[in-house]
mmCIF file of C-alpha atoms in Angstrom:
data_model
loop_
_atom_site.group_PDB
_atom_site.id
_atom_site.type_symbol
_atom_site.label_atom_id
_atom_site.label_comp_id
_atom_site.label_asym_id
_atom_site.label_seq_id
_atom_site.Cartn_x
_atom_site.Cartn_y
_atom_site.Cartn_z
ATOM 1 C CA MET P 1 -8.297 -38.395 -82.800
ATOM 2 C CA HIS P 2 -10.291 -38.977 -85.987
ATOM 3 C CA MET P 3 -8.978 -41.280 -88.667
ATOM 4 C CA TRP P 4 -9.798 -40.105 -92.180
ATOM 5 C CA SER P 5 -9.721 -42.566 -95.000
ATOM 6 C CA LEU P 6 -9.302 -41.511 -98.622
ATOM 7 C CA CYS P 7 -11.899 -43.101 -100.829
ATOM 8 C CA THR P 8 -11.087 -43.683 -104.451
ATOM 9 C CA HIS P 9 -14.020 -43.862 -106.812
ATOM 10 C CA THR P 10 -13.913 -45.898 -109.943
ATOM 11 C CA HIS P 11 -16.744 -44.056 -111.733
ATOM 12 C CA THR P 12 -15.895 -41.827 -114.679
ATOM 13 C CA VAL P 13 -14.933 -38.257 -113.849
ATOM 14 C CA SER P 14 -17.642 -35.904 -115.069
ATOM 15 C CA ASP P 15 -17.166 -33.966 -118.301
ATOM 16 C CA LEU P 16 -16.266 -30.520 -116.977
ATOM 17 C CA CYS P 17 -17.066 -28.856 -120.310
ATOM 18 C CA ALA P 18 -20.547 -30.411 -120.370
ATOM 19 C CA THR P 19 -21.287 -29.489 -116.744
ATOM 20 C CA GLY P 20 -20.120 -25.917 -117.237
ATOM 21 C CA ASP P 21 -17.364 -26.225 -114.612
ATOM 22 C CA HIS P 22 -14.810 -24.289 -116.639
ATOM 23 C CA ASP P 23 -13.778 -20.691 -117.261
ATOM 24 C CA CYS P 24 -13.063 -20.809 -121.009
ATOM 25 C CA GLN P 25 -14.172 -17.696 -122.851
ATOM 26 C CA GLN P 26 -15.016 -19.389 -126.169
ATOM 27 C CA VAL P 27 -14.352 -23.121 -126.584
ATOM 28 C CA CYS P 28 -13.892 -25.825 -123.950
ATOM 29 C CA ILE P 29 -12.210 -29.124 -124.891
ATOM 30 C CA SER P 30 -12.616 -32.041 -122.487
ATOM 31 C CA THR P 31 -9.579 -33.997 -121.366
ATOM 32 C CA PRO P 32 -9.579 -36.889 -118.849
ATOM 33 C CA GLY P 33 -10.510 -35.361 -115.496
ATOM 34 C CA SER P 34 -9.857 -31.849 -116.752
ATOM 35 C CA TYR P 35 -10.269 -29.520 -119.734
ATOM 36 C CA LYS P 36 -8.391 -27.046 -121.888
ATOM 37 C CA CYS P 37 -9.562 -23.895 -123.619
ATOM 38 C CA ALA P 38 -9.486 -23.020 -127.303
ATOM 39 C CA CYS P 39 -10.736 -20.237 -129.548
ATOM 40 C CA LYS P 40 -12.888 -19.811 -132.638
ATOM 41 C CA ASP P 41 -11.278 -19.258 -136.048
ATOM 42 C CA GLY P 42 -9.611 -15.857 -136.272
ATOM 43 C CA PHE P 43 -8.960 -15.629 -132.541
ATOM 44 C CA ILE P 44 -5.977 -16.722 -130.491
ATOM 45 C CA LEU P 45 -5.788 -18.073 -126.969
ATOM 46 C CA MET P 46 -4.131 -15.570 -124.678
ATOM 47 C CA ASP P 47 -1.318 -16.378 -122.234
ATOM 48 C CA ASP P 48 -3.840 -16.913 -119.393
ATOM 49 C CA GLY P 49 -5.033 -20.051 -121.218
ATOM 50 C CA ARG P 50 -8.684 -18.956 -120.971
ATOM 51 C CA THR P 51 -9.441 -15.799 -122.919
ATOM 52 C CA CYS P 52 -9.385 -15.196 -126.671
ATOM 53 C CA SER P 53 -8.385 -12.166 -128.664
ATOM 54 C CA ALA P 54 -8.331 -10.889 -132.246
ATOM 55 C CA CYS P 55 -7.518 -7.444 -133.748
ATOM 56 C CA SER P 56 -4.003 -6.075 -133.713
ATOM 57 C CA ASN P 57 -2.598 -8.966 -131.735
ATOM 58 C CA ALA P 58 -4.314 -11.671 -133.804
ATOM 59 C CA ALA P 59 -2.040 -14.533 -134.752
ATOM 60 C CA ILE P 60 -1.286 -15.685 -138.272
ATOM 61 C CA ASP P 61 0.456 -18.894 -139.354
ATOM 62 C CA THR P 62 2.258 -17.936 -142.570
ATOM 63 C CA VAL P 63 4.110 -20.246 -144.949
ATOM 64 C CA PHE P 64 6.144 -19.007 -147.919
ATOM 65 C CA VAL P 65 6.134 -21.526 -150.784
ATOM 66 C CA ILE P 66 9.033 -20.532 -153.027
ATOM 67 C CA ASP P 67 9.844 -21.643 -156.574
ATOM 68 C CA GLY P 68 13.514 -22.666 -156.729
ATOM 69 C CA SER P 69 13.499 -23.701 -160.400
ATOM 70 C CA LYS P 70 16.497 -22.948 -162.598
ATOM 71 C CA SER P 71 14.641 -20.266 -164.614
ATOM 72 C CA VAL P 72 14.549 -17.998 -161.537
ATOM 73 C CA ARG P 73 18.358 -17.528 -161.808
ATOM 74 C CA PRO P 74 20.706 -17.292 -158.798
ATOM 75 C CA GLU P 75 20.734 -13.467 -158.692
ATOM 76 C CA ASN P 76 16.953 -13.296 -158.560
ATOM 77 C CA PHE P 77 16.733 -16.102 -156.000
ATOM 78 C CA GLU P 78 18.828 -13.919 -153.669
ATOM 79 C CA LEU P 79 16.383 -11.052 -154.259
ATOM 80 C CA VAL P 80 13.417 -13.290 -153.481
ATOM 81 C CA LYS P 81 15.060 -14.205 -150.161
ATOM 82 C CA LYS P 82 15.439 -10.485 -149.419
ATOM 83 C CA TRP P 83 11.765 -9.989 -150.295
ATOM 84 C CA ILE P 84 10.741 -12.736 -147.839
ATOM 85 C CA ASN P 85 12.813 -11.030 -145.142
ATOM 86 C CA GLN P 86 11.265 -7.652 -145.912
ATOM 87 C CA ILE P 87 7.858 -9.186 -145.203
ATOM 88 C CA ILE P 88 9.145 -10.897 -142.049
ATOM 89 C CA ASP P 89 10.421 -7.492 -140.876
ATOM 90 C CA LYS P 90 6.862 -6.163 -140.971
ATOM 91 C CA LEU P 91 5.187 -9.118 -139.251
ATOM 92 C CA ASP P 92 4.491 -9.391 -135.546
ATOM 93 C CA VAL P 93 6.652 -12.478 -135.022
ATOM 94 C CA SER P 94 6.520 -14.103 -131.583
ATOM 95 C CA ASP P 95 5.568 -17.350 -129.883
ATOM 96 C CA SER P 96 1.954 -16.230 -129.373
ATOM 97 C CA LYS P 97 1.461 -14.121 -132.525
ATOM 98 C CA THR P 98 2.796 -14.689 -136.059
ATOM 99 C CA HIS P 99 4.595 -17.945 -136.887
ATOM 100 C CA VAL P 100 6.457 -18.343 -140.190
ATOM 101 C CA GLY P 101 7.390 -21.459 -142.164
ATOM 102 C CA LEU P 102 9.332 -21.767 -145.424
ATOM 103 C CA VAL P 103 9.032 -24.320 -148.233
ATOM 104 C CA GLN P 104 11.166 -24.402 -151.387
ATOM 105 C CA TYR P 105 10.190 -26.488 -154.367
ATOM 106 C CA SER P 106 11.724 -27.427 -157.678
ATOM 107 C CA SER P 107 11.634 -31.020 -158.990
ATOM 108 C CA THR P 108 11.223 -31.995 -155.321
ATOM 109 C CA VAL P 109 9.854 -30.182 -152.258
ATOM 110 C CA ARG P 110 11.784 -29.273 -149.130
ATOM 111 C CA THR P 111 10.608 -27.725 -145.859
ATOM 112 C CA GLU P 112 13.378 -25.230 -145.123
ATOM 113 C CA PHE P 113 11.930 -24.728 -141.653
ATOM 114 C CA PRO P 114 8.511 -25.529 -140.103
ATOM 115 C CA LEU P 115 6.029 -23.179 -138.470
ATOM 116 C CA GLY P 116 7.075 -22.153 -134.984
ATOM 117 C CA ARG P 117 10.719 -23.250 -135.143
ATOM 118 C CA TYR P 118 11.952 -19.644 -135.013
ATOM 119 C CA ASN P 119 9.898 -17.188 -133.000
ATOM 120 C CA ASN P 120 11.963 -14.052 -133.432
ATOM 121 C CA LYS P 121 12.807 -12.072 -136.564
ATOM 122 C CA LYS P 122 16.583 -12.350 -136.234
ATOM 123 C CA ASP P 123 16.606 -16.170 -136.266
ATOM 124 C CA LEU P 124 13.950 -16.338 -138.987
ATOM 125 C CA LYS P 125 15.848 -14.008 -141.311
ATOM 126 C CA GLU P 126 19.110 -15.883 -140.772
ATOM 127 C CA ALA P 127 17.373 -19.138 -141.690
ATOM 128 C CA VAL P 128 15.918 -17.576 -144.870
ATOM 129 C CA LYS P 129 19.375 -16.329 -145.906
ATOM 130 C CA LYS P 130 20.761 -19.870 -145.557
ATOM 131 C CA MET P 131 18.226 -21.361 -147.994
ATOM 132 C CA ASP P 132 20.172 -23.106 -150.789
ATOM 133 C CA TYR P 133 18.852 -22.684 -154.319
ATOM 134 C CA MET P 134 17.578 -25.991 -155.760
ATOM 135 C CA GLU P 135 17.825 -24.882 -159.409
ATOM 136 C CA ARG P 136 15.806 -27.627 -161.108
ATOM 137 C CA GLY P 137 12.155 -28.106 -162.197
ATOM 138 C CA THR P 138 8.767 -26.597 -161.203
ATOM 139 C CA MET P 139 6.470 -29.030 -159.335
ATOM 140 C CA THR P 140 3.993 -26.490 -157.940
ATOM 141 C CA GLY P 141 1.190 -29.017 -157.314
ATOM 142 C CA MET P 142 3.508 -31.228 -155.267
ATOM 143 C CA ALA P 143 4.592 -28.166 -153.288
ATOM 144 C CA LEU P 144 0.990 -27.197 -152.482
ATOM 145 C CA ARG P 145 0.184 -30.729 -151.287
ATOM 146 C CA HIS P 146 3.292 -30.777 -149.103
ATOM 147 C CA THR P 147 2.388 -27.381 -147.630
ATOM 148 C CA VAL P 148 -1.094 -28.579 -146.591
ATOM 149 C CA ASP P 149 -0.343 -32.199 -145.620
ATOM 150 C CA SER P 150 2.982 -31.633 -143.899
ATOM 151 C CA VAL P 151 3.748 -28.029 -142.931
ATOM 152 C CA PHE P 152 0.281 -26.838 -141.874
ATOM 153 C CA ALA P 153 -0.963 -30.260 -140.702
ATOM 154 C CA GLN P 154 1.990 -30.588 -138.321
ATOM 155 C CA GLY P 155 2.651 -26.988 -137.330
ATOM 156 C CA ALA P 156 -0.511 -24.869 -137.533
ATOM 157 C CA ARG P 157 -2.198 -23.714 -134.329
ATOM 158 C CA PRO P 158 -5.934 -24.430 -133.867
ATOM 159 C CA GLY P 159 -8.132 -21.407 -134.538
ATOM 160 C CA VAL P 160 -5.327 -19.338 -136.078
ATOM 161 C CA GLN P 161 -5.632 -17.809 -139.560
ATOM 162 C CA LYS P 162 -3.531 -19.819 -142.046
ATOM 163 C CA VAL P 163 -1.849 -17.973 -144.919
ATOM 164 C CA ALA P 164 0.299 -19.336 -147.773
ATOM 165 C CA ILE P 165 2.240 -17.076 -150.139
ATOM 166 C CA VAL P 166 3.156 -19.013 -153.287
ATOM 167 C CA PHE P 167 5.879 -17.478 -155.475
ATOM 168 C CA THR P 168 6.574 -18.854 -158.954
ATOM 169 C CA ASP P 169 8.230 -17.723 -162.157
ATOM 170 C CA GLY P 170 7.025 -20.407 -164.562
ATOM 171 C CA ARG P 171 4.493 -22.972 -165.706
ATOM 172 C CA SER P 172 4.026 -25.866 -163.319
ATOM 173 C CA GLN P 173 5.179 -29.282 -164.532
ATOM 174 C CA ASP P 174 2.373 -31.012 -162.620
ATOM 175 C CA TYR P 175 -1.336 -30.399 -162.062
ATOM 176 C CA ILE P 176 -2.180 -27.846 -159.408
ATOM 177 C CA GLY P 177 -5.996 -27.749 -159.500
ATOM 178 C CA GLU P 178 -6.793 -30.430 -156.904
ATOM 179 C CA ALA P 179 -3.939 -29.403 -154.599
ATOM 180 C CA ALA P 180 -5.023 -25.735 -154.684
ATOM 181 C CA LYS P 181 -8.664 -26.684 -154.039
ATOM 182 C CA LYS P 182 -7.673 -28.859 -151.076
ATOM 183 C CA ALA P 183 -5.565 -26.046 -149.589
ATOM 184 C CA LYS P 184 -8.530 -23.668 -149.664
ATOM 185 C CA GLU P 185 -10.869 -26.337 -148.273
ATOM 186 C CA HIS P 186 -8.451 -26.642 -145.333
ATOM 187 C CA GLY P 187 -8.974 -22.941 -144.600
ATOM 188 C CA LEU P 188 -5.758 -21.565 -146.091
ATOM 189 C CA LYS P 189 -5.831 -18.017 -147.413
ATOM 190 C CA MET P 190 -3.766 -18.353 -150.578
ATOM 191 C CA TYR P 191 -1.758 -15.574 -152.216
ATOM 192 C CA ALA P 192 -0.231 -16.320 -155.632
ATOM 193 C CA VAL P 193 2.711 -14.223 -156.811
ATOM 194 C CA GLY P 194 3.966 -14.735 -160.361
ATOM 195 C CA VAL P 195 6.675 -13.196 -162.491
ATOM 196 C CA GLY P 196 8.075 -13.853 -165.949
ATOM 197 C CA ASN P 197 6.704 -17.059 -167.454
ATOM 198 C CA ALA P 198 4.256 -17.813 -164.645
ATOM 199 C CA LEU P 199 0.799 -18.581 -166.046
ATOM 200 C CA GLU P 200 -2.004 -16.303 -164.918
ATOM 201 C CA SER P 201 -4.439 -19.230 -165.217
ATOM 202 C CA GLU P 202 -2.372 -21.187 -162.679
ATOM 203 C CA LEU P 203 -2.027 -18.210 -160.347
ATOM 204 C CA LYS P 204 -5.807 -17.790 -160.413
ATOM 205 C CA GLN P 205 -6.274 -21.473 -159.546
ATOM 206 C CA ILE P 206 -4.000 -21.043 -156.516
ATOM 207 C CA ALA P 207 -5.429 -17.714 -155.298
ATOM 208 C CA SER P 208 -8.209 -17.448 -152.719
ATOM 209 C CA GLU P 209 -11.507 -15.738 -153.465
ATOM 210 C CA PRO P 210 -11.988 -13.000 -154.504
ATOM 211 C CA ILE P 211 -9.280 -14.069 -156.956
ATOM 212 C CA ALA P 212 -8.439 -10.589 -158.246
ATOM 213 C CA GLU P 213 -7.390 -9.583 -154.737
ATOM 214 C CA HIS P 214 -5.154 -12.581 -154.061
ATOM 215 C CA TYR P 215 -2.900 -12.895 -157.059
ATOM 216 C CA PHE P 216 -0.085 -10.716 -158.374
ATOM 217 C CA TYR P 217 1.341 -11.193 -161.841
ATOM 218 C CA THR P 218 3.682 -9.239 -164.044
ATOM 219 C CA ALA P 219 6.124 -10.053 -166.816
ATOM 220 C CA ASP P 220 8.494 -7.689 -165.045
ATOM 221 C CA PHE P 221 8.619 -6.766 -161.364
ATOM 222 C CA LYS P 222 8.959 -3.095 -162.369
ATOM 223 C CA ALA P 223 5.199 -3.125 -163.071
ATOM 224 C CA MET P 224 4.310 -4.518 -159.644
ATOM 225 C CA SER P 225 3.133 -1.180 -158.244
ATOM 226 C CA GLN P 226 0.234 -1.048 -160.751
ATOM 227 C CA ILE P 227 -0.833 -4.557 -159.802
ATOM 228 C CA ALA P 228 -0.683 -3.721 -156.097
ATOM 229 C CA LYS P 229 -3.244 -0.924 -156.645
ATOM 230 C CA LYS P 230 -5.967 -3.357 -157.697
ATOM 231 C CA LEU P 231 -5.207 -5.600 -154.740
ATOM 232 C CA GLN P 232 -6.560 -3.331 -152.026
ATOM 233 C CA ILE P 233 -8.265 -5.960 -149.957
ATOM 234 C CA ASN P 234 -11.703 -5.455 -148.480
ATOM 235 C CA ILE P 235 -12.753 -8.674 -146.808
ATOM 236 C CA CYS P 236 -14.388 -7.086 -143.798
ATOM 237 C CA ASN P 237 -16.821 -9.438 -142.209
ATOM 238 C CA GLU P 238 -19.237 -7.638 -139.899
ATOM 239 C CA GLU P 239 -19.217 -10.565 -137.511
ATOM 240 C CA ASP P 240 -15.463 -10.391 -137.109
ATOM 241 C CA PRO P 241 -13.985 -6.968 -137.929
ATOM 242 C CA CYS P 242 -10.870 -7.789 -135.927
ATOM 243 C CA GLU P 243 -9.906 -10.756 -138.070
ATOM 244 C CA CYS P 244 -10.463 -8.579 -141.130
ATOM 245 C CA ASP P 245 -8.294 -5.836 -139.672
ATOM 246 C CA SER P 246 -5.348 -8.169 -139.125
ATOM 247 C CA LEU P 247 -5.604 -9.576 -142.666
ATOM 248 C CA VAL P 248 -5.867 -6.144 -144.285
ATOM 249 C CA LYS P 249 -2.698 -5.135 -142.442
ATOM 250 C CA PHE P 250 -1.038 -8.379 -143.527
ATOM 251 C CA GLN P 251 -1.955 -7.858 -147.207
ATOM 252 C CA LYS P 252 -0.649 -4.278 -147.113
ATOM 253 C CA LYS P 253 2.682 -5.517 -145.740
ATOM 254 C CA VAL P 254 2.953 -8.075 -148.560
ATOM 255 C CA GLU P 255 2.221 -5.369 -151.151
ATOM 256 C CA ASP P 256 4.803 -2.995 -149.688
ATOM 257 C CA ALA P 257 7.485 -5.669 -149.820
ATOM 258 C CA LEU P 258 6.569 -6.592 -153.403
ATOM 259 C CA GLN P 259 6.855 -2.978 -154.473
ATOM 260 C CA ALA P 260 10.318 -2.792 -152.901
ATOM 261 C CA LEU P 261 11.289 -5.932 -154.827
ATOM 262 C CA ASN P 262 10.062 -4.657 -158.241
ATOM 263 C CA LYS P 263 12.782 -2.042 -158.199
ATOM 264 C CA LYS P 264 15.500 -4.688 -157.855
ATOM 265 C CA TYR P 265 14.411 -7.846 -159.667
ATOM 266 C CA ILE P 266 16.726 -8.692 -162.541
ATOM 267 C CA LEU P 267 14.697 -9.880 -165.534
ATOM 268 C CA TYR P 268 16.343 -12.139 -168.082
ATOM 269 C CA GLY P 269 15.032 -12.884 -171.540
ATOM 270 C CA LYS P 270 13.788 -16.440 -171.708
#
C-alpha cells in the first residue's frame, strides 16, 4: 500500500491570465489563484461568465436625474413620473440587461433608488410612482456630481454603457460646467431634457456630443415632436455596430416617450 503525502508549496500561484490558462473571450482579470472574465466597453458578460455580447441584448445602466423644484408644479411632477415609466416600459429591464436608477434633486439631492435594486419593470414602476416631490430649489450641478460620484460609482457594471437622462424646468442655482464635464469624462452618455425656463446654454453643457442630438428643449411640451425630428441619432461606429444599434434603439424609445408626454404636460405661466 502506497502512502501519498500532499505537498503544499509556498511559492506564488502563477498568473493564469498572463499564462493564457483561461477561457475568457475578451478580458481576463487575475484574482489570487484564479481569474474572472470581463468585457470591453459596449459589451456585457453573458451568463456563462466567459463570453461577451452586444447588439439587441446589450446592457445599459440608465439613471434618470429629475428636477423636483417648486416651479415644476405637483401636477406636472406626476406627469414626469409617468414619462419615466413610459420609458421603463420600453427598456429591456433584467438582471443581465438594462438597470435603472433614479435621482431627484431640488435644493438637495436624493437617490430614490440605486442601479440594480429593481430588476423587473413592475417593481421599478412602483418605486417611481412612490417618489415624493421635493418642491424646493434647482441644484443641477450638485445633482450631476452625485450621479457620477455616488450612483454610477457604486452601481454601474464594468464595460456597460452608462446613460444619464437629466430633466429640468429651470435655471440651475449652482454651476454645472465642471460636473457635466466630469460626467462625460467618466464615459456617461448624457441626455438633457428641458422645458419652460430651462436654459438652452445649460442643457448644451450637460448634453453629450454631438450636442444637437442629445438635448431636447421647448418652452412647451406640445412642441416636442418637432424637436424629436432633429434628434435622429446616428452614432454608428464601424468598429462596434452592435453598441450603436442598442443606443439608437434607446434614443428612439426616449423620443417616443417624450412625444407622449408633450400631449399631457400642463404649462403654467411663470
